[in-house]
Coordinates of N, CA and C in Angstrom, one line a residue:
Chain W
G1 N 60.8 11.1 18.8 CA 60.9 12.5 18.5 C 60.9 13.3 19.8
E2 N 60.5 14.6 19.6 CA 60.5 15.4 20.8 C 59.1 15.7 21.2
S3 N 58.2 14.9 20.8 CA 56.8 15.2 21.2 C 56.6 14.9 22.7
V4 N 55.9 15.7 23.4 CA 55.6 15.6 24.8 C 54.1 15.8 25.0
G5 N 53.7 15.4 26.2 CA 52.4 15.8 26.7 C 51.3 15.0 26.1
L6 N 51.5 13.8 25.7 CA 50.4 13.0 25.2 C 49.3 12.8 26.3
H7 N 49.7 12.4 27.5 CA 48.8 12.3 28.6 C 49.4 13.1 29.7
L8 N 48.8 14.1 30.2 CA 49.3 15.0 31.1 C 49.2 14.4 32.5
P9 N 50.2 14.1 33.2 CA 50.1 13.6 34.6 C 49.6 14.7 35.5
T10 N 48.9 14.4 36.5 CA 48.3 15.4 37.4 C 48.8 15.1 38.8
L11 N 49.1 16.1 39.6 CA 49.5 16.0 41.0 C 48.5 16.9 41.8
S12 N 47.9 16.3 42.7 CA 47.0 17.0 43.6 C 47.6 17.1 45.0
V13 N 47.6 18.3 45.5 CA 48.3 18.6 46.7 C 47.4 19.5 47.6
Q14 N 47.4 19.2 48.9 CA 46.7 20.0 49.8 C 47.4 21.4 50.0
E15 N 46.6 22.4 50.1 CA 47.2 23.7 50.4 C 48.1 23.7 51.6
G16 N 49.3 24.2 51.5 CA 50.2 24.3 52.7 C 51.2 23.1 52.7
D17 N 50.9 22.1 51.9 CA 51.8 21.0 51.8 C 52.9 21.3 50.8
N18 N 54.0 20.5 50.8 CA 55.0 20.6 49.8 C 54.7 19.8 48.6
S19 N 55.1 20.3 47.4 CA 54.9 19.6 46.1 C 56.2 19.2 45.5
I20 N 56.2 18.1 44.9 CA 57.4 17.6 44.2 C 57.0 17.2 42.8
I21 N 57.5 17.9 41.8 CA 57.2 17.5 40.4 C 58.5 17.0 39.8
N22 N 58.4 15.9 39.1 CA 59.6 15.2 38.5 C 59.6 15.3 37.0
C23 N 60.8 15.2 36.5 CA 61.1 15.2 35.1 C 62.3 14.4 34.8
A24 N 62.1 13.6 33.7 CA 63.3 12.8 33.2 C 63.7 13.4 31.9
Y25 N 65.0 13.6 31.8 CA 65.5 14.1 30.5 C 66.3 13.0 29.8
S26 N 66.5 13.2 28.5 CA 67.0 12.1 27.7 C 68.5 12.2 27.3
N27 N 69.0 13.5 27.3 CA 70.3 13.6 26.7 C 71.3 13.9 27.9
S28 N 72.3 13.0 28.1 CA 73.2 13.1 29.2 C 74.2 14.2 29.0
A29 N 74.2 14.8 27.8 CA 75.1 15.9 27.6 C 74.4 17.3 27.8
S30 N 73.1 17.3 28.1 CA 72.4 18.5 28.3 C 73.0 19.2 29.5
D31 N 73.2 20.5 29.4 CA 74.0 21.3 30.4 C 73.2 22.4 31.1
Y32 N 72.0 22.6 30.7 CA 71.2 23.7 31.3 C 69.7 23.3 31.3
F33 N 69.1 23.5 32.4 CA 67.7 23.1 32.6 C 66.9 24.2 33.2
I34 N 65.6 24.2 32.8 CA 64.7 25.3 33.3 C 63.4 24.7 33.7
W35 N 62.8 25.2 34.7 CA 61.4 24.9 35.0 C 60.5 26.1 34.6
Y36 N 59.4 25.8 33.9 CA 58.5 26.8 33.6 C 57.1 26.4 34.2
K37 N 56.3 27.5 34.5 CA 55.0 27.3 35.0 C 54.0 27.9 33.9
Q38 N 53.0 27.2 33.6 CA 52.0 27.7 32.6 C 50.7 27.7 33.2
E39 N 50.1 28.9 33.4 CA 48.7 29.0 33.9 C 47.8 29.0 32.7
S40 N 46.6 28.7 33.0 CA 45.6 28.6 31.9 C 45.5 29.9 31.1
G41 N 45.6 29.7 29.8 CA 45.5 30.9 28.9 C 46.7 31.8 28.9
K42 N 47.8 31.4 29.5 CA 49.0 32.2 29.5 C 50.2 31.5 28.9
G43 N 51.2 32.2 28.6 CA 52.4 31.6 28.1 C 53.2 31.0 29.3
P44 N 54.2 30.1 29.0 CA 55.0 29.6 30.0 C 55.8 30.7 30.7
Q45 N 56.0 30.6 32.0 CA 56.7 31.6 32.8 C 57.9 30.9 33.5
F46 N 59.0 31.5 33.3 CA 60.3 31.0 34.0 C 60.1 31.0 35.5
I47 N 60.5 29.8 36.1 CA 60.5 29.7 37.5 C 61.9 29.7 38.1
I48 N 62.7 28.8 37.6 CA 64.1 28.6 38.1 C 64.9 27.8 37.1
D49 N 66.2 28.0 37.1 CA 67.0 27.2 36.2 C 68.2 26.7 37.0
I50 N 68.9 25.7 36.4 CA 70.1 25.1 37.0 C 71.0 24.7 35.9
R51 N 72.3 24.8 36.2 CA 73.3 24.4 35.2 C 73.8 23.0 35.6
S52 N 74.4 22.3 34.7 CA 74.8 20.9 35.0 C 75.9 20.8 36.0
N53 N 76.6 21.9 36.3 CA 77.7 21.8 37.3 C 77.1 22.0 38.7
M54 N 75.8 22.0 38.9 CA 75.2 22.1 40.2 C 74.2 20.9 40.4
D55 N 74.0 20.6 41.7 CA 73.0 19.6 42.0 C 71.8 20.2 42.6
K56 N 71.8 21.4 43.1 CA 70.7 22.0 43.7 C 70.7 23.5 43.6
R57 N 69.5 24.1 43.5 CA 69.5 25.5 43.4 C 68.1 25.9 44.1
Q58 N 68.2 26.9 44.9 CA 67.0 27.3 45.6 C 66.6 28.7 45.2
G59 N 65.2 28.9 45.1 CA 64.7 30.2 44.9 C 63.7 30.5 46.0
Q60 N 62.8 31.4 45.7 CA 61.8 31.7 46.7 C 60.7 30.6 46.7
R61 N 60.6 29.8 47.7 CA 59.7 28.7 47.9 C 59.9 27.6 46.9
V62 N 60.9 27.7 46.0 CA 61.1 26.6 45.1 C 62.6 26.2 45.1
T63 N 62.7 24.8 44.9 CA 64.1 24.3 44.9 C 64.1 23.3 43.7
V64 N 65.2 23.4 42.9 CA 65.4 22.4 41.8 C 66.5 21.5 42.2
L65 N 66.3 20.2 42.0 CA 67.4 19.2 42.2 C 67.7 18.6 40.9
L66 N 69.0 18.4 40.6 CA 69.4 17.7 39.4 C 70.3 16.5 39.8
N67 N 69.8 15.4 39.2 CA 70.6 14.1 39.4 C 71.0 13.7 38.0
K68 N 72.3 14.0 37.7 CA 72.8 13.7 36.4 C 73.0 12.2 36.1
T69 N 73.2 11.5 37.2 CA 73.5 10.0 37.1 C 72.3 9.3 36.5
V70 N 71.1 9.7 36.9 CA 69.9 9.1 36.4 C 69.1 10.0 35.5
K71 N 69.7 11.1 35.1 CA 69.0 12.1 34.2 C 67.7 12.5 34.7
H72 N 67.6 13.0 35.9 CA 66.4 13.3 36.6 C 66.4 14.7 37.2
L73 N 65.3 15.4 37.0 CA 65.2 16.8 37.5 C 63.9 16.9 38.3
S74 N 64.0 17.6 39.5 CA 62.8 17.7 40.2 C 62.6 19.2 40.6
L75 N 61.3 19.5 40.8 CA 61.0 20.9 41.3 C 60.2 20.7 42.6
Q76 N 60.7 21.3 43.6 CA 60.0 21.2 44.9 C 59.4 22.6 45.2
I77 N 58.2 22.6 45.6 CA 57.5 23.9 45.9 C 57.1 23.7 47.4
A78 N 57.5 24.6 48.2 CA 57.2 24.6 49.6 C 55.9 25.4 49.9
A79 N 55.2 24.8 50.9 CA 53.9 25.5 51.3 C 53.1 25.9 50.1
T80 N 52.7 24.9 49.3 CA 52.0 25.1 48.1 C 50.7 25.9 48.3
Q81 N 50.5 26.9 47.4 CA 49.3 27.8 47.5 C 48.4 27.6 46.3
P82 N 47.2 28.0 46.4 CA 46.2 27.9 45.3 C 46.8 28.5 44.0
G83 N 47.5 29.6 44.1 CA 48.1 30.3 43.0 C 49.2 29.5 42.3
D84 N 49.6 28.4 42.9 CA 50.6 27.5 42.3 C 50.0 26.5 41.3
S85 N 48.7 26.5 41.3 CA 48.0 25.6 40.4 C 48.3 26.0 38.9
A86 N 48.8 25.1 38.2 CA 49.3 25.3 36.8 C 49.8 24.1 36.2
V87 N 50.2 24.2 35.0 CA 51.0 23.1 34.4 C 52.5 23.5 34.5
Y88 N 53.3 22.5 34.9 CA 54.7 22.8 35.0 C 55.5 21.9 34.0
F89 N 56.4 22.6 33.3 CA 57.2 22.0 32.3 C 58.7 22.1 32.7
C90 N 59.5 21.0 32.5 CA 60.9 21.2 32.5 C 61.4 21.3 31.1
A91 N 62.5 22.0 30.9 CA 63.1 22.2 29.6 C 64.6 22.0 29.7
E92 N 65.2 21.3 28.7 CA 66.6 21.1 28.7 C 67.3 21.7 27.5
N93 N 68.5 22.2 27.7 CA 69.3 22.7 26.6 C 70.3 21.6 26.2
R94 N 70.1 21.1 25.0 CA 71.0 20.0 24.6 C 72.2 20.6 23.9
P95 N 73.3 19.8 23.8 CA 74.5 20.3 23.2 C 74.3 20.7 21.7
G96 N 75.1 21.7 21.3 CA 75.0 22.2 19.9 C 74.0 23.3 19.9
N97 N 73.8 23.8 18.7 CA 72.9 24.9 18.5 C 71.5 24.5 18.5
T98 N 71.0 24.1 19.6 CA 69.6 23.6 19.6 C 68.8 24.4 20.7
P99 N 67.6 24.7 20.4 CA 66.8 25.5 21.4 C 66.3 24.6 22.5
L100 N 65.7 25.1 23.5 CA 65.1 24.4 24.6 C 64.2 23.3 24.1
V101 N 64.3 22.1 24.7 CA 63.4 21.0 24.4 C 62.6 20.8 25.7
F102 N 61.3 20.9 25.5 CA 60.4 20.8 26.7 C 60.0 19.4 27.0
G103 N 59.9 19.0 28.2 CA 59.5 17.7 28.7 C 58.0 17.7 28.8
K104 N 57.5 16.5 29.3 CA 56.1 16.3 29.5 C 55.7 17.2 30.6
G105 N 54.6 17.9 30.5 CA 54.1 18.8 31.5 C 53.4 18.0 32.6
T106 N 53.4 18.6 33.8 CA 52.6 18.0 34.9 C 51.7 19.1 35.4
R107 N 50.4 18.7 35.6 CA 49.4 19.6 36.1 C 49.4 19.5 37.6
L108 N 49.6 20.6 38.2 CA 49.5 20.7 39.7 C 48.2 21.3 40.1
S109 N 47.5 20.6 40.9 CA 46.2 21.0 41.4 C 46.2 21.2 42.9
V110 N 46.0 22.4 43.4 CA 46.1 22.6 44.8 C 44.7 22.6 45.4
I111 N 44.5 21.8 46.4 CA 43.2 21.6 47.1 C 43.2 22.6 48.3
A112 N 42.2 23.5 48.3 CA 42.2 24.4 49.4 C 41.5 23.8 50.6
Chain R
D1 N 54.4 40.2 33.4 CA 54.6 40.5 32.0 C 56.0 40.2 31.5
S2 N 56.2 39.3 30.5 CA 57.5 38.8 30.1 C 58.2 39.9 29.3
G3 N 57.5 40.8 28.7 CA 58.1 41.8 27.8 C 58.0 41.3 26.3
V4 N 57.5 40.1 26.1 CA 57.3 39.6 24.7 C 55.9 39.9 24.3
T5 N 55.7 40.5 23.2 CA 54.3 40.9 22.8 C 54.0 40.1 21.5
Q6 N 52.8 39.4 21.6 CA 52.3 38.7 20.4 C 51.0 39.3 20.0
T7 N 50.8 39.4 18.7 CA 49.5 39.8 18.2 C 49.1 39.0 17.0
P8 N 47.9 38.7 16.7 CA 46.8 39.0 17.6 C 46.7 37.9 18.7
K9 N 45.8 38.1 19.7 CA 45.7 37.1 20.8 C 44.8 36.0 20.3
H10 N 43.8 36.3 19.5 CA 42.9 35.2 19.0 C 42.8 35.4 17.5
L11 N 42.6 34.3 16.8 CA 42.5 34.4 15.3 C 41.6 33.2 14.9
I12 N 40.5 33.5 14.2 CA 39.7 32.5 13.7 C 39.7 32.6 12.1
T13 N 40.0 31.5 11.5 CA 40.0 31.6 10.0 C 39.6 30.3 9.4
A14 N 39.3 30.3 8.1 CA 38.8 29.1 7.4 C 40.0 28.3 6.9
T15 N 39.7 27.0 6.6 CA 40.7 26.2 6.0 C 41.1 26.7 4.6
G16 N 42.3 26.5 4.3 CA 42.9 27.0 3.0 C 43.4 28.4 3.1
Q17 N 43.1 29.2 4.1 CA 43.5 30.6 4.3 C 45.0 30.7 4.7
R18 N 45.4 31.9 4.7 CA 46.8 32.2 5.2 C 46.7 33.3 6.3
V19 N 47.5 33.1 7.3 CA 47.6 34.1 8.4 C 49.0 34.4 8.8
T20 N 49.2 35.6 9.4 CA 50.5 36.0 9.9 C 50.4 36.3 11.3
L21 N 51.2 35.7 12.1 CA 51.3 36.0 13.5 C 52.6 36.8 13.8
R22 N 52.4 37.8 14.7 CA 53.5 38.7 14.9 C 54.1 38.7 16.3
C23 N 55.3 38.9 16.4 CA 56.0 38.8 17.8 C 57.0 39.9 17.9
S24 N 56.9 40.7 19.0 CA 57.9 41.6 19.3 C 58.7 41.1 20.5
P25 N 60.0 40.8 20.4 CA 60.8 40.3 21.5 C 61.0 41.3 22.6
R26 N 61.6 40.8 23.7 CA 62.0 41.7 24.8 C 63.1 42.7 24.2
S27 N 63.1 43.9 24.8 CA 64.1 44.8 24.3 C 65.5 44.2 24.6
G28 N 66.3 44.2 23.5 CA 67.6 43.8 23.6 C 67.8 42.3 23.3
D29 N 66.8 41.5 23.2 CA 66.9 40.1 22.9 C 67.1 39.9 21.4
L30 N 68.1 39.1 21.1 CA 68.4 38.8 19.7 C 67.8 37.5 19.1
S31 N 67.5 36.6 20.0 CA 66.9 35.3 19.6 C 65.4 35.4 19.7
V32 N 64.7 34.8 18.7 CA 63.3 34.6 18.7 C 63.0 33.2 18.4
Y33 N 62.1 32.6 19.1 CA 61.7 31.2 18.9 C 60.2 31.2 18.7
W34 N 59.8 30.2 17.9 CA 58.3 30.0 17.7 C 58.0 28.5 18.1
Y35 N 57.0 28.4 19.0 CA 56.5 27.1 19.4 C 55.1 26.9 19.1
Q36 N 54.7 25.7 18.9 CA 53.3 25.4 18.7 C 52.8 24.5 19.9
Q37 N 51.7 24.8 20.5 CA 51.2 24.0 21.6 C 49.7 23.6 21.3
S38 N 49.6 22.3 21.0 CA 48.2 21.8 20.9 C 48.0 20.8 22.0
L39 N 46.7 20.4 22.1 CA 46.3 19.6 23.3 C 47.1 18.2 23.4
D40 N 47.3 17.6 22.2 CA 47.9 16.3 22.3 C 49.4 16.3 21.9
Q41 N 50.0 17.4 21.8 CA 51.4 17.4 21.4 C 52.3 18.2 22.3
G42 N 51.8 18.9 23.3 CA 52.7 19.7 24.2 C 53.3 20.9 23.4
L43 N 54.4 21.3 23.9 CA 55.1 22.4 23.3 C 56.1 21.9 22.2
Q44 N 55.8 22.2 21.0 CA 56.6 21.8 19.9 C 57.4 22.9 19.3
F45 N 58.7 22.8 19.2 CA 59.6 23.8 18.7 C 59.4 23.9 17.2
L46 N 59.3 25.1 16.6 CA 59.1 25.3 15.2 C 60.4 25.8 14.6
I47 N 60.8 27.0 15.0 CA 61.9 27.6 14.3 C 62.5 28.7 15.3
Q48 N 63.8 29.0 15.1 CA 64.5 30.0 15.8 C 65.3 30.9 14.9
Y49 N 65.2 32.2 15.2 CA 66.0 33.2 14.5 C 66.9 33.9 15.5
Y50 N 68.1 34.3 15.0 CA 69.0 35.0 15.9 C 69.6 36.2 15.1
N51 N 69.3 37.4 15.5 CA 69.8 38.6 14.8 C 69.5 38.6 13.3
G52 N 68.3 38.1 13.0 CA 67.8 38.2 11.6 C 68.1 36.9 10.8
E53 N 68.8 36.0 11.4 CA 69.2 34.8 10.6 C 68.5 33.6 11.2
E54 N 68.0 32.7 10.3 CA 67.5 31.4 10.8 C 68.6 30.6 11.4
R55 N 68.4 30.1 12.6 CA 69.5 29.3 13.3 C 69.1 27.9 13.7
A56 N 67.9 27.6 13.8 CA 67.5 26.2 14.1 C 66.1 26.0 13.6
K57 N 65.9 24.8 13.2 CA 64.5 24.4 12.7 C 64.1 23.2 13.3
G58 N 62.8 23.2 13.7 CA 62.2 22.0 14.4 C 61.2 21.4 13.5
N59 N 60.1 21.0 14.1 CA 59.0 20.3 13.3 C 58.1 21.3 12.6
I60 N 58.7 22.1 11.8 CA 57.9 23.1 11.1 C 57.5 22.6 9.7
L61 N 56.2 22.7 9.4 CA 55.7 22.3 8.1 C 56.2 23.2 7.0
E62 N 56.2 22.7 5.8 CA 56.6 23.5 4.6 C 55.6 24.6 4.4
R63 N 54.4 24.4 4.8 CA 53.3 25.4 4.6 C 53.5 26.6 5.6
F64 N 54.4 26.4 6.5 CA 54.7 27.5 7.5 C 56.1 28.1 7.2
S65 N 56.2 29.4 7.4 CA 57.5 30.1 7.2 C 57.6 31.2 8.3
A66 N 58.8 31.7 8.5 CA 58.9 32.7 9.4 C 60.1 33.6 9.0
Q67 N 60.2 34.8 9.6 CA 61.3 35.7 9.3 C 61.5 36.6 10.5
Q68 N 62.7 37.1 10.6 CA 63.0 38.1 11.7 C 63.5 39.3 11.0
F69 N 62.9 40.5 11.3 CA 63.2 41.7 10.6 C 64.4 42.5 11.3
P70 N 64.9 43.5 10.6 CA 66.1 44.2 11.2 C 65.8 44.8 12.6
D71 N 64.5 45.1 12.8 CA 64.2 45.7 14.2 C 63.9 44.5 15.2
L72 N 64.2 43.3 14.8 CA 64.2 42.1 15.6 C 62.8 41.5 15.8
H73 N 61.8 42.2 15.4 CA 60.5 41.5 15.5 C 60.4 40.4 14.5
S74 N 59.5 39.5 14.8 CA 59.4 38.3 13.9 C 57.9 38.0 13.5
E75 N 57.8 37.4 12.4 CA 56.5 37.0 11.9 C 56.5 35.5 11.5
L76 N 55.4 34.8 11.9 CA 55.2 33.4 11.5 C 54.0 33.4 10.5
N77 N 54.3 32.9 9.3 CA 53.3 32.8 8.3 C 52.8 31.4 8.2
L78 N 51.5 31.2 8.3 CA 50.9 29.9 8.2 C 50.0 29.9 6.9
S79 N 50.2 29.0 6.0 CA 49.4 29.1 4.8 C 48.7 27.7 4.6
S80 N 47.7 27.7 3.6 CA 46.9 26.6 3.3 C 46.5 25.9 4.6
L81 N 45.9 26.6 5.4 CA 45.6 26.2 6.8 C 44.6 25.0 6.8
E82 N 44.9 24.1 7.7 CA 44.1 22.9 7.9 C 43.5 22.9 9.3
L83 N 42.5 22.1 9.5 CA 41.8 22.0 10.8 C 42.9 21.7 11.9
G84 N 43.8 20.8 11.6 CA 44.8 20.4 12.5 C 45.8 21.4 12.9
D85 N 45.8 22.6 12.2 CA 46.7 23.7 12.6 C 46.2 24.5 13.8
S86 N 45.0 24.2 14.1 CA 44.4 24.9 15.3 C 45.3 24.6 16.5
A87 N 45.7 25.7 17.2 CA 46.6 25.5 18.3 C 47.0 26.9 18.9
L88 N 47.7 26.8 20.0 CA 48.3 28.0 20.5 C 49.7 28.2 19.9
Y89 N 50.0 29.3 19.4 CA 51.4 29.6 18.9 C 52.1 30.6 19.8
F90 N 53.2 30.2 20.3 CA 54.0 31.0 21.3 C 55.2 31.5 20.6
C91 N 55.5 32.7 20.9 CA 56.8 33.3 20.6 C 57.6 33.4 21.9
A92 N 58.9 33.2 21.8 CA 59.7 33.4 23.0 C 61.0 34.2 22.5
S93 N 61.6 34.9 23.4 CA 62.9 35.5 23.1 C 63.9 35.3 24.2
S94 N 65.1 35.5 23.8 CA 66.2 35.4 24.7 C 67.4 36.2 24.2
P95 N 68.3 36.6 25.2 CA 69.4 37.5 24.7 C 70.4 36.8 23.9
F96 N 70.6 35.5 24.2 CA 71.7 34.8 23.5 C 71.2 33.7 22.6
L97 N 72.1 33.0 22.0 CA 71.8 32.0 21.1 C 71.4 30.7 21.8
V98 N 72.2 30.3 22.8 CA 71.9 29.0 23.5 C 72.2 29.2 25.0
N99 N 71.8 28.2 25.7 CA 72.1 28.1 27.1 C 71.5 29.3 27.9
T100 N 70.3 29.6 27.6 CA 69.7 30.8 28.2 C 68.2 30.6 28.4
E101 N 67.7 31.2 29.4 CA 66.2 31.1 29.5 C 65.5 31.8 28.4
A102 N 64.4 31.3 28.0 CA 63.6 32.0 27.0 C 62.3 32.6 27.7
F103 N 62.0 33.8 27.3 CA 60.8 34.5 27.8 C 59.7 34.4 26.8
F104 N 58.5 33.9 27.3 CA 57.4 33.6 26.4 C 56.4 34.7 26.4
G105 N 55.8 34.9 25.2 CA 54.7 35.8 25.1 C 53.4 35.1 25.5
Q106 N 52.3 35.8 25.4 CA 51.0 35.3 25.9 C 50.4 34.3 24.8
G107 N 50.9 34.3 23.7 CA 50.5 33.3 22.7 C 49.4 33.9 21.8
T108 N 49.2 33.3 20.6 CA 48.1 33.5 19.7 C 47.3 32.2 19.6
R109 N 46.1 32.3 19.9 CA 45.2 31.1 19.7 C 44.6 31.1 18.3
L110 N 45.0 30.2 17.5 CA 44.5 30.1 16.2 C 43.5 29.0 16.1
T111 N 42.3 29.3 15.6 CA 41.3 28.3 15.4 C 40.9 28.3 13.9
V112 N 41.1 27.1 13.3 CA 40.8 27.0 11.9 C 39.5 26.2 11.8
V113 N 38.5 26.8 11.0 CA 37.2 26.2 11.0 C 36.8 25.8 9.5

């Protein structure tokens, strides 16, 4: 099914280092992907998106890479800061009239 | 601030009771989604409305129902509550039906005792 998050993986990163968070998606026909950040006690917040006709998209301190061959998405955060500590979710838009399907979240912990 | 407003922020109720969660989408957004987030299940899609009509259904229990009103706000009704219904309930909105980012509210934390 579409259940995610049974065991939340955690990534610990030193402040100032770069972070890479990975996500595998299941549907090869998915054509739109989003990364969300969820801080404790808050709703998911949009970070960056990418469409399937692109391999890479850059934002402010963040880069999303899409590898359609292996159905893999990654989020790179440059110069990670304490405020980046949160749970990060990838979401995919599958074909047809279906809403976003969220992947397994990853908890990013920044060590000061 | 995403522009999506959810009320109440916290709700504590007893088993067997019924509650209503309310969501006001971002101005101009026609799509409203409801998600449930519990510790062991992640973000689970419940239901989507678009311009007043139900458009997609996920893992929503029969005890749960929702609607979207002409002014586009939405309500999620949870009845015959069980302990396992305790979770965060998020509403999200987007301008279009598909292929678009969704903006999430702050959620309603429901505790069933």
